Short mmCIF file of C-alpha atoms and ligand atoms in Angstrom, two decimals:
data_model
loop_
_atom_site.label_atom_id
_atom_site.label_comp_id
_atom_site.label_asym_id
_atom_site.label_seq_id
_atom_site.Cartn_x
_atom_site.Cartn_y
_atom_site.Cartn_z
CA UNK A 1 65.91 -54.33 -5.20
CA UNK A 2 63.97 -51.71 -7.26
CA UNK A 3 66.93 -50.09 -8.94
CA UNK A 4 68.36 -53.25 -9.91
CA UNK A 5 65.20 -54.56 -11.74
CA UNK A 6 65.43 -51.24 -13.34
CA UNK A 7 68.45 -51.67 -14.58
CA UNK A 8 68.04 -55.22 -15.77
CA UNK A 9 65.06 -54.23 -17.76
CA UNK A 10 66.05 -51.08 -19.42
CA UNK A 11 67.86 -52.70 -22.37
CA UNK A 12 64.78 -54.53 -23.00
CA UNK A 13 62.77 -50.87 -22.80
CA UNK A 14 65.13 -49.09 -25.20
CA UNK A 15 64.63 -52.30 -27.49
CA UNK A 16 60.77 -52.26 -27.27
CA UNK A 17 60.90 -48.66 -28.13
CA UNK A 18 63.02 -49.37 -30.89
CA UNK A 19 61.34 -52.52 -32.19
CA UNK A 20 57.74 -52.70 -32.08
CA UNK A 21 57.27 -56.45 -33.42
CA UNK A 22 55.28 -59.09 -32.33
CA UNK A 23 58.19 -61.46 -32.26
CA UNK A 24 59.73 -59.15 -29.77
CA UNK A 25 56.98 -59.31 -27.71
CA UNK A 26 57.43 -63.14 -27.72
CA UNK A 27 60.34 -63.16 -26.92
CA UNK A 28 60.21 -61.26 -23.75
CA UNK A 29 60.60 -63.78 -20.71
CA UNK A 30 57.91 -64.01 -18.44
CA UNK A 31 57.24 -61.31 -15.55
CA UNK A 32 57.15 -64.64 -13.32
CA UNK A 33 59.98 -67.03 -14.49
CA UNK A 34 59.23 -70.64 -12.86
CA UNK A 35 62.30 -71.88 -10.74
CA UNK A 36 60.89 -74.37 -9.02
CA UNK A 37 62.29 -78.02 -10.15
CA UNK A 38 60.75 -81.08 -10.73
CA UNK A 39 56.86 -79.56 -11.16
CA UNK A 40 54.31 -81.44 -12.33
CA UNK A 41 51.39 -79.90 -13.32
CA UNK A 42 47.76 -81.09 -14.94
CA UNK A 43 47.62 -81.14 -18.17
CA UNK A 44 44.99 -78.20 -19.40
CA UNK A 45 43.44 -80.51 -21.75
CA UNK A 46 42.15 -82.71 -18.23
CA UNK A 47 40.86 -79.25 -17.20
CA UNK A 48 39.06 -77.82 -19.88
CA UNK A 49 37.40 -80.62 -22.21
CA UNK A 50 36.29 -78.49 -25.15
CA UNK A 51 35.06 -81.71 -26.59
CA UNK A 52 32.82 -82.43 -23.63
CA UNK A 53 31.53 -79.14 -23.29
CA UNK A 54 30.59 -79.08 -27.18
CA UNK A 55 29.01 -82.72 -26.99
CA UNK A 56 26.78 -81.72 -23.66
CA UNK A 57 25.49 -78.61 -24.99
CA UNK A 58 24.59 -80.17 -28.12
CA UNK A 59 22.69 -83.32 -26.47
CA UNK A 60 21.09 -81.42 -23.89
CA UNK A 61 19.06 -78.94 -26.48
CA UNK A 62 16.12 -81.32 -26.53
CA UNK A 63 15.90 -81.76 -22.92
CA UNK A 64 15.89 -77.77 -22.63
CA UNK A 65 12.28 -77.92 -24.26
CA UNK A 66 10.95 -80.04 -21.67
CA UNK A 67 9.39 -78.43 -18.72
CA UNK A 68 9.43 -81.70 -16.40
CA UNK A 69 13.19 -81.81 -17.24
CA UNK A 70 14.28 -78.12 -16.13
CA UNK A 71 11.51 -78.36 -12.99
CA UNK A 72 13.45 -81.72 -11.80
CA UNK A 73 16.60 -79.88 -12.26
CA UNK A 74 16.01 -76.48 -10.33
CA UNK A 75 14.47 -78.91 -7.79
CA UNK A 76 17.27 -80.78 -7.31
CA UNK A 77 19.33 -77.35 -6.71
CA UNK A 78 17.31 -76.35 -4.25
CA UNK A 79 17.37 -79.69 -2.42
CA UNK A 80 21.09 -80.12 -2.88
CA UNK A 81 21.69 -76.40 -1.56
CA UNK A 82 18.84 -75.86 0.84
CA UNK A 83 19.72 -78.86 2.99
CA UNK A 84 19.40 -78.25 7.12
CA UNK A 85 21.49 -79.93 9.63
CA UNK A 86 23.76 -81.03 7.62
CA UNK A 87 25.98 -84.11 8.98
CA UNK A 88 29.75 -82.84 7.55
CA UNK A 89 31.26 -85.85 9.37
CA UNK A 90 29.11 -88.29 7.43
CA UNK A 91 30.23 -86.62 3.98
CA UNK A 92 27.36 -84.41 3.83
CA UNK A 93 27.31 -80.82 1.88
CA UNK A 94 25.96 -78.48 0.12
CA UNK A 95 26.12 -79.46 -3.77
CA UNK A 96 25.71 -77.66 -7.01
CA UNK A 97 24.58 -79.20 -10.73
CA UNK A 98 26.84 -81.30 -12.84
CA UNK A 99 28.02 -80.35 -16.49
CA UNK A 100 24.45 -82.19 -17.91
CA UNK A 101 21.89 -80.52 -15.59
CA UNK A 102 24.22 -76.77 -16.46
CA UNK A 103 24.02 -77.09 -19.78
CA UNK A 104 20.53 -77.82 -20.03
CA UNK A 105 19.55 -74.87 -18.52
CA UNK A 106 21.83 -72.47 -20.08
CA UNK A 107 20.04 -74.02 -23.47
CA UNK A 108 16.61 -72.77 -22.02
CA UNK A 109 15.49 -69.96 -24.21
CA UNK A 110 15.73 -66.65 -21.74
CA UNK A 111 12.07 -65.63 -23.29
CA UNK A 112 10.89 -68.67 -21.31
CA UNK A 113 9.10 -66.52 -18.67
CA UNK A 114 8.14 -69.67 -16.67
CA UNK A 115 11.56 -71.02 -17.00
CA UNK A 116 12.87 -67.63 -15.84
CA UNK A 117 10.43 -67.05 -12.80
CA UNK A 118 11.82 -70.30 -11.31
CA UNK A 119 15.35 -70.09 -11.74
CA UNK A 120 15.39 -66.72 -10.59
CA UNK A 121 13.47 -67.87 -7.68
CA UNK A 122 15.49 -71.12 -7.11
CA UNK A 123 18.92 -68.59 -7.24
CA UNK A 124 17.39 -66.27 -4.82
CA UNK A 125 16.49 -68.86 -1.90
CA UNK A 126 20.30 -70.22 -2.56
CA UNK A 127 21.59 -67.04 -2.44
CA UNK A 128 19.77 -66.36 0.93
CA UNK A 129 19.82 -69.91 2.41
CA UNK A 130 24.06 -69.86 1.70
CA UNK A 131 24.90 -66.12 1.79
CA UNK A 132 22.24 -64.02 3.23
CA UNK A 133 21.58 -60.67 2.52
CA UNK A 134 25.42 -58.99 3.32
CA UNK A 135 27.26 -57.87 0.46
CA UNK A 136 30.86 -57.54 1.23
CA UNK A 137 32.42 -53.86 -0.41
CA UNK A 138 36.02 -53.57 -1.55
CA UNK A 139 37.88 -50.84 -3.92
CA UNK A 140 39.72 -51.65 -6.64
CA UNK A 141 43.43 -50.26 -6.54
CA UNK A 142 45.48 -50.23 -9.93
CA UNK A 143 49.45 -50.15 -9.42
CA UNK A 144 50.24 -49.71 -13.18
CA UNK A 145 49.25 -49.50 -16.58
CA UNK A 146 52.10 -50.53 -18.27
CA UNK A 147 51.68 -53.36 -20.04
CA UNK A 148 52.76 -55.81 -22.85
CA UNK A 149 49.55 -57.70 -23.66
CA UNK A 150 47.92 -57.54 -26.61
CA UNK A 151 44.46 -58.21 -25.52
CA UNK A 152 42.38 -56.61 -28.16
CA UNK A 153 39.20 -55.70 -25.83
CA UNK A 154 41.56 -54.03 -23.03
CA UNK A 155 42.39 -50.48 -22.86
CA UNK A 156 45.71 -50.93 -21.47
CA UNK A 157 46.99 -53.46 -24.51
CA UNK A 158 50.40 -51.73 -25.12
CA UNK A 159 49.21 -51.00 -28.67
CA UNK A 160 46.68 -48.16 -27.47
CA UNK A 161 48.88 -45.48 -27.58
CA UNK A 162 46.28 -43.11 -26.51
CA UNK A 163 46.34 -44.43 -22.63
CA UNK A 164 49.24 -42.24 -20.63
CA UNK A 165 51.46 -44.83 -19.14
CA UNK A 166 52.57 -44.71 -15.42
CA UNK A 167 53.11 -46.69 -12.25
CA UNK A 168 52.71 -45.70 -8.62
CA UNK A 169 56.01 -45.11 -6.46
CA UNK A 170 55.24 -46.22 -2.98
CA UNK A 171 54.90 -42.55 -1.83
CA UNK A 172 51.92 -42.82 -4.31
CA UNK A 173 50.77 -46.10 -2.62
CA UNK A 174 50.49 -44.69 0.59
CA UNK A 175 48.75 -41.79 -1.32
CA UNK A 176 46.02 -43.74 -3.03
CA UNK A 177 45.61 -46.31 -0.15
CA UNK A 178 45.14 -43.67 2.13
CA UNK A 179 42.17 -41.80 0.20
CA UNK A 180 40.97 -45.25 -0.39
CA UNK A 181 40.96 -45.39 3.48
CA UNK A 182 39.21 -42.26 3.94
CA UNK A 183 35.97 -43.38 2.15
CA UNK A 184 35.80 -46.47 4.50
CA UNK A 185 37.35 -49.64 2.67
CA UNK A 186 38.89 -52.27 4.75
CA UNK A 187 39.35 -54.84 1.70
CA UNK A 188 41.45 -53.79 -1.59
CA UNK A 189 41.78 -55.67 -4.49
CA UNK A 190 45.12 -54.91 -6.22
CA UNK A 191 45.41 -55.26 -9.99
CA UNK A 192 48.63 -54.47 -12.55
CA UNK A 193 49.99 -55.18 -16.00
CA UNK A 194 52.81 -57.13 -16.72
CA UNK A 195 55.81 -55.11 -18.11
CA UNK A 196 59.27 -55.03 -17.61
CA UNK A 197 59.09 -51.43 -16.51
CA UNK A 198 56.83 -52.67 -13.51
CA UNK A 199 58.46 -55.77 -12.24
CA UNK A 200 56.78 -58.40 -10.10
CA UNK A 201 59.36 -57.52 -7.26
CA UNK A 202 57.65 -53.68 -7.60
CA UNK A 203 54.52 -55.30 -6.85
CA UNK A 204 55.10 -57.40 -4.16
CA UNK A 205 56.83 -54.29 -2.81
CA UNK A 206 53.50 -52.05 -3.19
CA UNK A 207 51.58 -54.45 -1.63
CA UNK A 208 53.56 -54.45 1.34
CA UNK A 209 53.50 -50.90 1.25
CA UNK A 210 49.74 -50.88 1.26
CA UNK A 211 49.47 -53.19 4.11
CA UNK A 212 50.76 -50.63 6.46
CA UNK A 213 49.09 -47.87 5.56
CA UNK A 214 46.89 -46.08 8.46
CA UNK A 215 45.11 -43.00 8.14
CA UNK A 216 43.29 -41.50 10.69
CA UNK A 217 40.35 -41.95 12.48
CA UNK A 218 40.83 -45.69 12.07
CA UNK A 219 41.78 -46.43 8.17
CA UNK A 220 43.65 -49.77 7.81
CA UNK A 221 43.70 -52.55 5.26
CA UNK A 222 42.96 -55.70 6.63
CA UNK A 223 42.53 -57.78 3.35
CA UNK A 224 44.33 -57.34 0.09
CA UNK A 225 43.15 -59.50 -2.80
CA UNK A 226 44.81 -59.40 -5.84
CA UNK A 227 44.72 -59.79 -9.88
CA UNK A 228 48.22 -59.44 -11.61
CA UNK A 229 49.36 -61.47 -14.18
CA UNK A 230 50.07 -65.53 -14.17
CA UNK A 231 52.90 -66.37 -11.51
CA UNK A 232 55.21 -69.23 -11.32
CA UNK A 233 55.28 -71.43 -7.91
CA UNK A 234 58.05 -69.77 -6.96
CA UNK A 235 56.29 -66.02 -6.94
CA UNK A 236 53.47 -67.45 -5.49
CA UNK A 237 55.56 -68.45 -2.60
CA UNK A 238 57.06 -65.32 -2.36
CA UNK A 239 53.58 -63.42 -2.47
CA UNK A 240 52.28 -66.22 0.52
CA UNK A 241 55.21 -65.21 2.73
CA UNK A 242 54.02 -61.67 2.28
CA UNK A 243 51.42 -62.50 4.65
CA UNK A 244 49.01 -59.85 3.40
CA UNK A 245 47.21 -61.52 0.72
CA UNK A 246 43.78 -63.02 0.81
CA UNK A 247 42.90 -64.26 -2.61
CA UNK A 248 44.53 -64.38 -5.53
CA UNK A 249 42.50 -63.82 -8.44
CA UNK A 250 42.80 -64.42 -12.56
CA UNK A 251 40.02 -64.61 -14.84
CA UNK A 252 40.73 -67.02 -18.00
CA UNK A 253 38.77 -64.15 -19.84
CA UNK A 254 37.88 -66.53 -22.38
CA UNK A 255 38.16 -70.64 -21.89
CA UNK A 256 37.95 -70.98 -25.59
CA UNK A 257 41.57 -71.80 -26.94
CA UNK A 258 41.08 -70.33 -30.58
CA UNK A 259 39.33 -67.50 -29.41
CA UNK A 260 41.91 -66.88 -26.55
CA UNK A 261 44.82 -66.97 -29.09
CA UNK A 262 42.96 -64.84 -31.95
CA UNK A 263 42.20 -62.07 -29.27
CA UNK A 264 45.68 -62.22 -27.37
CA UNK A 265 47.31 -62.21 -30.54
CA UNK A 266 51.12 -61.92 -28.98
CA UNK A 267 52.96 -60.86 -25.84
CA UNK A 268 53.01 -62.73 -22.37
CA UNK A 269 49.51 -63.19 -21.79
CA UNK A 270 49.05 -65.27 -25.17
CA UNK A 271 50.13 -68.75 -23.43
CA UNK A 272 46.31 -69.85 -22.68
CA UNK A 273 48.35 -73.10 -21.04
CA UNK A 274 50.01 -71.07 -18.73
CA UNK A 275 46.96 -68.77 -17.44
CA UNK A 276 45.25 -72.12 -16.98
CA UNK A 277 47.01 -73.57 -14.97
CA UNK A 278 47.94 -70.53 -13.06
CA UNK A 279 45.32 -71.80 -10.20
CA UNK A 280 47.42 -74.68 -9.56
CA UNK A 281 50.36 -72.92 -9.33
CA UNK A 282 48.63 -70.79 -6.50
CA UNK A 283 47.58 -73.63 -4.86
CA UNK A 284 50.88 -75.58 -4.70
CA UNK A 285 52.55 -72.12 -3.73
CA UNK A 286 50.41 -72.09 -0.66
CA UNK A 287 48.01 -69.97 -1.65
CA UNK A 288 44.47 -71.63 -1.01
CA UNK A 289 42.28 -69.11 -2.10
CA UNK A 290 41.82 -68.59 -5.39
CA UNK A 291 39.13 -66.57 -7.89
CA UNK A 292 38.23 -67.48 -11.56
CA UNK A 293 36.32 -65.64 -13.64
CA UNK A 294 35.53 -64.99 -17.55
CA UNK A 295 34.74 -61.89 -19.59
CA UNK A 296 31.58 -62.38 -20.83
CA UNK A 297 31.57 -60.68 -24.20
CA UNK A 298 34.17 -62.60 -25.87
CA UNK A 299 32.72 -66.01 -26.48
CA UNK A 300 29.53 -68.22 -26.22
CA UNK A 301 28.32 -67.61 -22.82
CA UNK A 302 27.19 -71.06 -22.75
CA UNK A 303 30.47 -72.19 -22.89
CA UNK A 304 32.41 -70.21 -20.80
CA UNK A 305 29.77 -70.57 -17.66
CA UNK A 306 30.44 -74.47 -18.46
CA UNK A 307 34.14 -74.33 -18.90
CA UNK A 308 34.41 -72.33 -15.38
CA UNK A 309 32.39 -75.34 -13.79
CA UNK A 310 35.12 -77.59 -15.22
CA UNK A 311 37.67 -75.40 -13.87
CA UNK A 312 35.97 -75.51 -10.29
CA UNK A 313 35.42 -78.99 -10.70
CA UNK A 314 38.92 -79.74 -11.51
CA UNK A 315 40.08 -77.49 -8.21
CA UNK A 316 38.06 -79.03 -5.93
CA UNK A 317 38.94 -82.69 -7.00
CA UNK A 318 42.69 -81.81 -7.12
CA UNK A 319 42.97 -79.15 -3.81
CA UNK A 320 39.51 -80.24 -1.79
CA UNK A 321 38.96 -76.76 -2.23
CA UNK A 322 37.13 -75.14 -5.27
CA UNK A 323 37.04 -71.57 -5.94
CA UNK A 324 36.64 -69.08 -3.24
CA UNK A 325 35.03 -66.68 -5.79
CA UNK A 326 33.78 -66.52 -8.92
CA UNK A 327 33.93 -63.27 -11.11
CA UNK A 328 31.77 -62.16 -14.02
CA UNK A 329 32.79 -58.99 -15.77
CA UNK A 330 31.08 -58.12 -18.90
CA UNK A 331 32.58 -56.50 -21.83
CA UNK A 332 32.58 -52.54 -21.47
CA UNK A 333 33.91 -50.62 -24.51
CA UNK A 334 37.30 -48.61 -23.68
CA UNK A 335 39.10 -45.62 -25.00
CA UNK A 336 40.25 -46.31 -28.40
CA UNK A 337 39.66 -49.93 -28.34
CA UNK A 338 36.93 -50.97 -31.22
CA UNK A 339 36.80 -54.33 -30.12
CA UNK A 340 33.31 -53.44 -28.56
CA UNK A 341 31.74 -52.73 -31.31
CA UNK A 342 33.04 -55.67 -33.22
CA UNK A 343 32.27 -58.77 -30.98
CA UNK A 344 29.09 -60.97 -32.29
CA UNK A 345 28.86 -62.28 -28.40
CA UNK A 346 28.18 -59.41 -26.21
CA UNK A 347 25.71 -60.72 -24.04
CA UNK A 348 22.16 -58.56 -23.73
CA UNK A 349 20.67 -57.90 -19.64
CA UNK A 350 18.67 -60.93 -19.93
CA UNK A 351 21.09 -63.51 -20.92
CA UNK A 352 23.43 -61.94 -17.94
CA UNK A 353 20.90 -62.37 -15.63
CA UNK A 354 19.98 -65.73 -16.82
CA UNK A 355 24.03 -66.92 -16.73
CA UNK A 356 24.47 -65.21 -13.24
CA UNK A 357 21.29 -67.37 -11.76
CA UNK A 358 22.66 -70.77 -13.56
CA UNK A 359 26.02 -70.08 -12.07
CA UNK A 360 24.27 -69.05 -8.60
CA UNK A 361 22.52 -72.83 -8.38
CA UNK A 362 25.45 -74.82 -10.22
CA UNK A 363 28.34 -73.59 -7.71
CA UNK A 364 26.09 -72.85 -4.83
CA UNK A 365 29.21 -72.58 -2.06
CA UNK A 366 31.12 -70.13 -4.40
CA UNK A 367 31.36 -66.13 -3.55
CA UNK A 368 30.12 -64.05 -6.64
CA UNK A 369 31.75 -60.95 -7.42
CA UNK A 370 30.28 -58.25 -9.77
CA UNK A 371 32.19 -55.03 -10.31
CA UNK A 372 31.13 -51.36 -11.37
CA UNK A 373 31.43 -52.05 -15.01
CA UNK A 374 27.80 -52.88 -14.45
CA UNK A 375 25.16 -50.19 -14.12
CA UNK A 376 23.37 -49.62 -10.84
CA UNK A 377 20.20 -51.11 -11.87
CA UNK A 378 21.69 -54.25 -13.61
CA UNK A 379 24.15 -54.73 -9.88
CA UNK A 380 20.71 -54.64 -7.61
CA UNK A 381 19.26 -57.09 -10.11
CA UNK A 382 21.95 -59.20 -9.46
CA UNK A 383 22.49 -58.79 -6.01
CA UNK A 384 19.06 -60.35 -5.46
CA UNK A 385 19.98 -63.45 -7.32
CA UNK A 386 23.62 -64.29 -6.58
CA UNK A 387 26.46 -61.62 -6.08
CA UNK A 388 27.71 -61.88 -2.80
CA UNK A 389 30.65 -59.15 -3.27
CA UNK A 390 31.20 -55.88 -5.31
CA UNK A 391 33.41 -52.88 -5.93
CA UNK A 392 32.22 -49.59 -4.82
CA UNK A 393 33.34 -46.12 -5.56
CA UNK A 394 36.04 -47.77 -7.87
CA UNK A 395 38.49 -45.98 -9.99
CA UNK A 396 40.57 -47.77 -12.88
CA UNK A 397 42.90 -45.00 -13.60
CA UNK A 398 46.09 -44.86 -11.74
CA UNK A 399 46.51 -42.30 -9.14
CA UNK A 400 42.54 -41.13 -9.10
CA UNK A 401 41.94 -41.94 -5.64
CA UNK A 402 43.77 -39.42 -4.37
CA UNK A 403 43.20 -36.72 -7.32
CA UNK A 404 39.58 -36.61 -8.54
CA UNK A 405 36.55 -36.53 -6.92
CA UNK A 406 34.88 -39.94 -6.03
CA UNK A 407 33.56 -41.48 -9.05
CA UNK A 408 35.01 -39.32 -11.83
CA UNK A 409 35.59 -41.64 -14.29
CA UNK A 410 35.26 -38.70 -16.95
CA UNK A 411 39.03 -39.00 -18.29
CA UNK A 412 38.10 -42.40 -19.80
CA UNK A 413 41.69 -43.77 -19.75
CA UNK A 414 40.71 -46.52 -17.52
CA UNK A 415 40.99 -49.83 -18.49
CA UNK A 416 37.29 -50.25 -19.22
CA UNK A 417 34.86 -47.79 -18.62
CA UNK A 418 32.49 -47.59 -15.75
CA UNK A 419 28.99 -47.66 -15.18
CA UNK A 420 28.46 -47.85 -11.54
CA UNK A 421 29.90 -44.40 -10.74
CA UNK A 422 28.25 -43.56 -7.21
CA UNK A 423 30.44 -42.75 -3.92
CA UNK A 424 30.94 -45.78 -1.66
CA UNK A 425 28.61 -43.68 0.74
CA UNK A 426 25.99 -43.75 -1.72
CA UNK A 427 26.43 -47.48 -2.84
CA UNK A 428 26.11 -48.20 1.84
CA UNK A 429 23.12 -46.22 1.78
CA UNK A 430 21.56 -47.87 -0.80
CA UNK A 431 22.09 -51.32 0.11
CA UNK A 432 20.94 -50.41 3.81
CA UNK A 433 17.77 -48.78 2.59
CA UNK A 434 17.00 -51.91 0.37
CA UNK A 435 17.40 -54.73 3.11
CA UNK A 436 21.02 -55.21 2.30
CA UNK A 437 23.57 -55.70 4.70
CA UNK A 438 26.92 -53.89 3.60
CA UNK A 439 29.95 -55.45 4.78
CA UNK A 440 33.96 -54.77 4.89
CA UNK A 441 34.39 -57.95 6.85
CA UNK A 442 37.90 -59.63 6.78
CA UNK A 443 37.81 -62.21 9.61
CA UNK A 444 38.44 -65.92 7.73
CA UNK A 445 41.28 -64.59 6.08
CA UNK A 446 42.86 -63.08 9.36
CA UNK A 447 41.51 -66.48 11.37
CA UNK A 448 43.42 -68.75 8.89
CA UNK A 449 39.58 -69.52 8.06
CA UNK A 450 40.86 -70.38 4.13
CA UNK A 451 41.16 -73.09 1.40
CA UNK A 452 39.96 -76.07 2.55
CA UNK A 453 38.41 -75.10 5.86
CA UNK A 454 36.73 -72.04 4.26
CA UNK A 455 34.93 -74.81 2.10
CA UNK A 456 34.05 -76.99 4.26
CA UNK A 457 32.32 -74.19 6.12
CA UNK A 458 30.98 -72.84 3.01
CA UNK A 459 30.15 -76.05 1.93
CA UNK A 460 28.10 -76.62 4.99
CA UNK A 461 26.24 -73.44 4.15
CA UNK A 462 27.09 -72.36 7.75
CA UNK A 463 29.52 -69.02 6.50
CA UNK A 464 26.50 -66.87 6.94
CA UNK A 465 26.91 -67.59 10.43
CA UNK A 466 30.12 -65.28 10.33
CA UNK A 467 29.28 -62.97 7.83
CA UNK A 468 26.63 -61.51 9.12
CA UNK A 469 27.79 -60.45 12.44
CA UNK A 470 30.95 -59.33 10.97
CA UNK A 471 28.88 -57.46 8.47
CA UNK A 472 26.71 -55.85 11.46
CA UNK A 473 30.26 -55.11 13.16
CA UNK A 474 32.04 -53.58 10.42
CA UNK A 475 29.14 -51.85 9.06
CA UNK A 476 28.79 -50.08 12.33
CA UNK A 477 32.28 -48.88 12.44
CA UNK A 478 31.61 -47.18 8.88
CA UNK A 479 28.58 -45.74 10.48
CA UNK A 480 30.67 -43.99 13.54
CA UNK A 481 33.96 -43.16 11.40
CA UNK A 482 33.08 -42.13 7.79
CA UNK A 483 29.51 -41.87 6.87
CA UNK A 484 27.74 -39.03 5.78
CA UNK A 485 24.95 -37.76 8.40
CA UNK A 486 22.06 -39.09 6.14
CA UNK A 487 23.83 -42.45 5.86
CA UNK A 488 24.54 -42.87 9.25
CA UNK A 489 20.80 -42.11 9.96
CA UNK A 490 19.42 -45.15 7.55
CA UNK A 491 22.40 -46.84 8.91
CA UNK A 492 21.70 -47.29 12.56
CA UNK A 493 17.98 -48.05 12.21
CA UNK A 494 18.86 -50.59 9.65
CA UNK A 495 21.33 -52.13 12.10
CA UNK A 496 18.74 -52.75 14.20
CA UNK A 497 16.93 -54.50 12.07
CA UNK A 498 20.18 -56.56 11.22
CA UNK A 499 20.60 -56.99 14.87
CA UNK A 500 16.54 -58.61 16.06
CA UNK A 501 17.38 -60.81 12.75
CA UNK A 502 19.94 -62.84 14.43
CA UNK A 503 18.40 -66.05 15.43
CA UNK A 504 20.68 -67.51 18.49
CA UNK A 505 20.18 -65.14 21.22
CA UNK A 506 23.50 -65.69 22.67
CA UNK A 507 25.19 -64.14 19.37
CA UNK A 508 22.54 -61.42 19.25
CA UNK A 509 23.68 -61.01 23.06
CA UNK A 510 27.37 -60.63 22.16
CA UNK A 511 27.01 -58.35 19.14
CA UNK A 512 24.90 -55.97 20.94
CA UNK A 513 27.73 -55.85 23.26
CA UNK A 514 30.10 -55.27 20.52
CA UNK A 515 28.09 -52.64 19.15
CA UNK A 516 28.60 -50.98 22.22
CA UNK A 517 31.98 -51.39 22.36
CA UNK A 518 32.33 -49.93 18.94
CA UNK A 519 30.49 -46.62 19.75
CA UNK A 520 33.40 -46.12 22.57
CA UNK A 521 35.62 -46.87 20.15
CA UNK A 522 36.78 -49.96 20.27
CA UNK A 523 37.74 -51.14 16.60
CA UNK A 524 38.33 -54.48 14.57
CA UNK A 525 36.14 -56.85 16.66
CA UNK A 526 35.65 -59.97 14.48
CA UNK A 527 34.19 -63.74 15.02
FE1 LIG B 601 47.30 -55.94 -20.20
FE2 LIG B 601 45.55 -57.25 -18.29
FE3 LIG B 601 44.79 -55.42 -20.43
FE4 LIG B 601 45.54 -58.02 -20.97
S1 LIG B 601 43.72 -57.30 -19.99
S2 LIG B 601 46.25 -55.69 -22.37
S3 LIG B 601 47.21 -58.04 -20.12
S4 LIG B 601 45.91 -54.99 -18.19
FE1 LIG B 602 33.92 -63.12 3.90
FE2 LIG B 602 34.80 -64.98 6.12
FE3 LIG B 602 33.72 -62.40 6.87
FE4 LIG B 602 32.00 -63.90 5.39
S1 LIG B 602 32.81 -64.18 7.44
S2 LIG B 602 32.17 -62.22 5.02
S3 LIG B 602 33.01 -65.63 4.32
S4 LIG B 602 35.51 -63.41 4.91
#
């Protein structure tokens, strides 16, 4: 299959080398052409309504100056999220904020310290109520950095000739995944660019190869999430059929159509509508866990937050399941990519903290993901108020887990530069020492708790009842199998703390018993 793909794309590659023009990129047929007949997809303008966003941002400006209105909104956010004893059979669920309420919060000046204190406290209490103190960890794995994308902000864009290009062969995938397993990860996020040299078939095979890798003492991959170019329904179905994939994430980058057009002038990614409808195609292809995101720094962050909210509402209304995750990458410098220095929309730290807290209170039932683009300090702040998942020990250049010391990003040849270069062991120790519970849990995906079923648990605010025991079990495995002696000693003490925090004595007893089993060599128990 691979050689067929290579030969069918070789003419195009030759042409690309000869004729490096934007019209040629436009003529490149999609990586993942649609073969389904009679598909009915929603209209993009019914998902992202720019007029409504601008109107609500304008009309709520006076409200944002009224402390009583702000207090009321934050009070409502608490009431709707901190419900106890929800009767879901009566249609009672944790709820977030409306577009208007969210817009009002976004319009409050970040220098208003009274508002910020209240906002952060509300976000913290919602985070604690719904997610508890666990932080799920994962490692990204880039399988190819060939890309026809013209994204002006990205180090991997086709016009950047200063980045060496390659993709991982199946043998290299095995080595990379093995190296990731040796640092203790169980969840990987697989990513690649869009290019005929690395067709979707290669990626599909890479996923299956990665899922089978096992390394001593107990290295395995328990969940693969993916973040790859837009796919057709046809290929979503093929992805689903591998039975290896959890969440499909894709960031719109910017939801602002004109800015999107400007930043993606040619190439397959320049089609705003095709990208926006990716999550509809995922659902139609049977993938019901999807992850949204916007790259903050490309356009007005208030517009992006409201667009994320509109997108989430659309998914919820259409498929009974909002986004499984929302990612909040912030623009970072990349090698030979001057865009970073030329945008007027960079989000400073205070506004970034504000927008993360607003997302937390507006969409309380959706996990939020942070990458190593952010510094250790910023990650610590954001974990406190909303983040429930983050990458650790990440490398973004191809084949680098196997070649370099963990945390070495010195070549600068990744998609963007990283800010938190700490090894995974250090991240885990830091989390444990600061009262968090790191977790490698993959239970929901493996027990079929996905899509609507997952959402109904998350919206009852009950997901932490699963997350906490699973976090304890997976981190115990880590401490036995991979931790440094220092982390191990900090970790086992912290596990006792976590155990005593389990409110139900029966659950506590069962987890205690399972911890003993782990000590005796049993692995991979989950709730
Ligand atoms: Fe390619 Fe993605 Fe980078 Fe765009 S953002 S150039 S599509 S890797
Ligand atoms: Fe994620 Fe489910 Fe595990 Fe919680 S129990 S950490 S939601 S997989």
